[in-house]
mmCIF file of C-alpha atoms in Angstrom:
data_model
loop_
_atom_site.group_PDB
_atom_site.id
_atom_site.type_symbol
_atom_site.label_atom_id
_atom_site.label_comp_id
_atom_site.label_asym_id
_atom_site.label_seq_id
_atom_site.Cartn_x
_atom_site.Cartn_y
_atom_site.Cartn_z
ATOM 1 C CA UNK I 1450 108.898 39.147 80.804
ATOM 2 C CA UNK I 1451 108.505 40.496 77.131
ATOM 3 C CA UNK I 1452 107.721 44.505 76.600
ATOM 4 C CA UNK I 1453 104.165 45.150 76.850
ATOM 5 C CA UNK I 1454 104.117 47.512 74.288
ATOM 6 C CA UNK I 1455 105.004 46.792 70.975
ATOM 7 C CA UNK I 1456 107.224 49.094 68.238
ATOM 8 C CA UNK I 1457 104.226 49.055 65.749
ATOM 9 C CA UNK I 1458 101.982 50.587 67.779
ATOM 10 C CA UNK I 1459 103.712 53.489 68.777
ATOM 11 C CA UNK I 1460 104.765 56.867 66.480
ATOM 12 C CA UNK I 1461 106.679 59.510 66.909
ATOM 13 C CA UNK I 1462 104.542 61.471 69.793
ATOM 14 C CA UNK I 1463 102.937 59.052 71.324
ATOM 15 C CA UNK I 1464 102.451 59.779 75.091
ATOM 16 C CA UNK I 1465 103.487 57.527 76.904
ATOM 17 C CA UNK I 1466 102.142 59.205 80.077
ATOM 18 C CA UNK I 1467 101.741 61.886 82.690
ATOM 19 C CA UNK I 1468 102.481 60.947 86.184
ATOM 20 C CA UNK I 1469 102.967 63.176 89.737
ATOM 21 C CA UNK I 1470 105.042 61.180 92.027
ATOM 22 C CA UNK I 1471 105.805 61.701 95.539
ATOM 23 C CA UNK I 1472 108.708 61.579 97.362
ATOM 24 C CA UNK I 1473 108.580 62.229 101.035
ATOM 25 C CA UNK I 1474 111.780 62.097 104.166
ATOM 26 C CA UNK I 1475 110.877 58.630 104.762
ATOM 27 C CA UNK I 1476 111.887 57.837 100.896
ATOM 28 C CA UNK I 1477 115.059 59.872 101.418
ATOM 29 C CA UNK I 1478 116.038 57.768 104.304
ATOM 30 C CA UNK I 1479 115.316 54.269 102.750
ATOM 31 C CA UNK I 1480 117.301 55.532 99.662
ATOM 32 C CA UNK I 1481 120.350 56.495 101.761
ATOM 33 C CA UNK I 1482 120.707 53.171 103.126
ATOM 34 C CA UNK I 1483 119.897 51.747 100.029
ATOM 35 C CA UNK I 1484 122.595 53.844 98.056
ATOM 36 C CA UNK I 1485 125.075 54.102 100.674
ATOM 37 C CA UNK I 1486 124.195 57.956 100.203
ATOM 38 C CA UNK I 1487 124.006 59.441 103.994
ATOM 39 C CA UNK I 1488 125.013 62.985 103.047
ATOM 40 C CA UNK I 1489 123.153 64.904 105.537
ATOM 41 C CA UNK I 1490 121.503 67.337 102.973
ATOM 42 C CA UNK I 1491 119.144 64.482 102.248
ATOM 43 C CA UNK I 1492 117.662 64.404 105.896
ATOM 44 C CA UNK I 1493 118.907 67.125 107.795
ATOM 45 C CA UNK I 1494 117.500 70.525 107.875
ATOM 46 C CA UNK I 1495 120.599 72.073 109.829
ATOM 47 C CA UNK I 1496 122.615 70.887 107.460
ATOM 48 C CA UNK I 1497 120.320 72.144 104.598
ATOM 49 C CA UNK I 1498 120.756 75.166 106.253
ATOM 50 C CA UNK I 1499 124.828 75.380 106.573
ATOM 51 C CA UNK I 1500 124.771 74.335 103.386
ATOM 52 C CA UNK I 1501 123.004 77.452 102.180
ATOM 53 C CA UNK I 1502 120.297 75.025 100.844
ATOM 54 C CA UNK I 1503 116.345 75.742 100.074
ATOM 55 C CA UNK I 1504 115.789 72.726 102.656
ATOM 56 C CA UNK I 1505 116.309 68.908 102.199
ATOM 57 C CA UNK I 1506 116.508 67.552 99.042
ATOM 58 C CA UNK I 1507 116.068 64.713 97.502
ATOM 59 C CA UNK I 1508 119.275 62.884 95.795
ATOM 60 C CA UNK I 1509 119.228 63.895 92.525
ATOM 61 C CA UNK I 1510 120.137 59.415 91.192
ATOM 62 C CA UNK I 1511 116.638 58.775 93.468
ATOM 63 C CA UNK I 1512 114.790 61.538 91.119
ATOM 64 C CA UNK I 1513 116.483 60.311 88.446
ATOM 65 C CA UNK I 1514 114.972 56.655 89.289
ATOM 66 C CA UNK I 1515 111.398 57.770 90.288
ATOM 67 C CA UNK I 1516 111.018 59.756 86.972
ATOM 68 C CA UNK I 1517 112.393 56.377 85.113
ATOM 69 C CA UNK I 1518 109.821 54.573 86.489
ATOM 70 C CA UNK I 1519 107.087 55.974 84.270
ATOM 71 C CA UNK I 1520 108.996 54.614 81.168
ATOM 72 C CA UNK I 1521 109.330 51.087 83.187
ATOM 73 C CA UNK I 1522 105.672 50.752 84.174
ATOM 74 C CA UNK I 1523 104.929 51.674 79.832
ATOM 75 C CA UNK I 1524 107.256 48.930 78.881
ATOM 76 C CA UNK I 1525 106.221 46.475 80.910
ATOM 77 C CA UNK I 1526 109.392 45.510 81.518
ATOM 78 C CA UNK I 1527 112.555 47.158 83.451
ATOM 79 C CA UNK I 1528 115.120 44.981 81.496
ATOM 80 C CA UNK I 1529 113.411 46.606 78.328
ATOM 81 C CA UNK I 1530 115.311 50.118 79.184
ATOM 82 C CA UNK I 1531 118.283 49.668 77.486
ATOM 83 C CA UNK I 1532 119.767 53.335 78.139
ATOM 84 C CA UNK I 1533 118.835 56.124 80.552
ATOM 85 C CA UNK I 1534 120.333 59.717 81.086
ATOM 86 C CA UNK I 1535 119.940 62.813 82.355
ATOM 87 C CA UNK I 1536 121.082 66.450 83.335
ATOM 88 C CA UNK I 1537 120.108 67.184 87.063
ATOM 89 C CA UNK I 1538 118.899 70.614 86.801
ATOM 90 C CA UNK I 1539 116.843 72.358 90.082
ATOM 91 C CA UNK I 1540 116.756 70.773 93.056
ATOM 92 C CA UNK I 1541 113.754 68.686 94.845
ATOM 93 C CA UNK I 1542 112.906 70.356 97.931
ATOM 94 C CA UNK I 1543 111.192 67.657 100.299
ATOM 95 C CA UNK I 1544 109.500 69.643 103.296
ATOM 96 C CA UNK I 1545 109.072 67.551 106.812
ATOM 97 C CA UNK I 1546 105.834 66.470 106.631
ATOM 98 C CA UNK I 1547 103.260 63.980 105.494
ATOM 99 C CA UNK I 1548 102.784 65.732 101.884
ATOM 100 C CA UNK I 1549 106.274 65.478 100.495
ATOM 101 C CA UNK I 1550 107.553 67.085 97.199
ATOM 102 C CA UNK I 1551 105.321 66.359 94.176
ATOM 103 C CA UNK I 1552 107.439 65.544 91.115
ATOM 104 C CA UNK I 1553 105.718 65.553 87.103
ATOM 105 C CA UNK I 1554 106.271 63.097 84.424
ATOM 106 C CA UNK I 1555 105.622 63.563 81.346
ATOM 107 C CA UNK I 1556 106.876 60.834 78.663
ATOM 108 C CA UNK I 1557 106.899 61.397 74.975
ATOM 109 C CA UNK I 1558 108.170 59.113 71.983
ATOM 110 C CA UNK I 1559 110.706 61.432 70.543
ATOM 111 C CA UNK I 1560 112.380 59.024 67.903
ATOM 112 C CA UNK I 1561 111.651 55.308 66.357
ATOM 113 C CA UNK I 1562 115.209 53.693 65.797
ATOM 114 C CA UNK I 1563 116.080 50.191 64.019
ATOM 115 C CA UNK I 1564 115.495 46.502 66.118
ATOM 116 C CA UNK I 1565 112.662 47.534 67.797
ATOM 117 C CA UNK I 1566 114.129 50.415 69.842
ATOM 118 C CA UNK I 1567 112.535 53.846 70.337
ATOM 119 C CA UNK I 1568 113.775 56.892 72.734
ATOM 120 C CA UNK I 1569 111.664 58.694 75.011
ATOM 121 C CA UNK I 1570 111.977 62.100 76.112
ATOM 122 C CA UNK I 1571 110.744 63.048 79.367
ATOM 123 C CA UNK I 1572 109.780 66.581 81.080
ATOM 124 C CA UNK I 1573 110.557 66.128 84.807
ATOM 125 C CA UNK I 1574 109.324 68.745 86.985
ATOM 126 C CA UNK I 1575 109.127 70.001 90.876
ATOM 127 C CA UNK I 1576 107.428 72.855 91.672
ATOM 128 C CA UNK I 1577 107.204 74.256 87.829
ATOM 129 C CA UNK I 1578 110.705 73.907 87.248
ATOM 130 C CA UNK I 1579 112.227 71.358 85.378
ATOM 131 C CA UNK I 1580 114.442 69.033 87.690
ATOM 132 C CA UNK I 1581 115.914 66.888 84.786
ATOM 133 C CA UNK I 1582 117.020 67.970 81.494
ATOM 134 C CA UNK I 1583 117.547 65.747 78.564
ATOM 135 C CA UNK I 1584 116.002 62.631 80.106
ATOM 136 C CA UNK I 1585 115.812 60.121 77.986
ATOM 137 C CA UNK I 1586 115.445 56.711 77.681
ATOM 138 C CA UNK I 1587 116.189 54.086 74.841
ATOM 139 C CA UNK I 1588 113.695 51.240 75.279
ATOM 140 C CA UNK I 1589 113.551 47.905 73.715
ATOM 141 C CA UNK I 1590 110.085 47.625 72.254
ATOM 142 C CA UNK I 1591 108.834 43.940 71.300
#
């Protein structure tokens, strides 16, 4: 499937968009199996606790991976994400209940590079803080 966007018609600030996800225990627990990841942090409030934790948090690769997906759904095209990175910064608290951490994307065109590629910069952020630092992704643009 080719990018949906193409390099001409994006500058240098284009928004790419501004997206609140949420992640609830139920996503924690689907990611542990799926990762392998059953550090009990990521589901258990005792062990939040002993930990000398806020509460449960999310794993910090499954924010990583819910903030990437507002540069996949803009491309089109997850094979179009040619590099992703991040800092983890502040953690994502995920209270037991039905309305689950909120976490804010914001994606931004920060440079236009040669073949097609651009990078965007994205502001991830949980509860006003900023979760990630430096995320950014270099994307394959048709």
């Amino acid at each position: 499937m080719p990018p949906a966007v193409t390099y001409d018609e994006v500058e240098v600030g284009t928004e790419i968009g501004d997206r609140v996800f949420t992640l609830r225990r139920a996503d924690l627990v689907r990611y542990a199996g799926a990762s392998g990841d059953f550090n009990p942090i990521h589901w258990s409030e005792r062990a939040a606790r002993e930990a000398e934790l806020p509460g449960v948090l999310a794993h910090g690769m499954l924010t990583m991976a819910t903030a990437g997906r507002l540069v996949t759904d803009w491309v089109g095209d997850p094979a179009a994400v040619l590099e992703y990175g991040v800092k983890f910064s502040s953690p994502v608290v995920v209270p037991d209940g039905d309305e689950g951490a909120e976490v804010s994307v914001r994606g931004v065109v920060e440079k236009k590079l040669d073949g097609g590629r651009v990078v965007v910069n994205l502001t991830v952020r949980h509860e006003g803080a900023k979760a990630l630092m430096a995320a950014r992704a270099t994307v394959q643009l048709a």
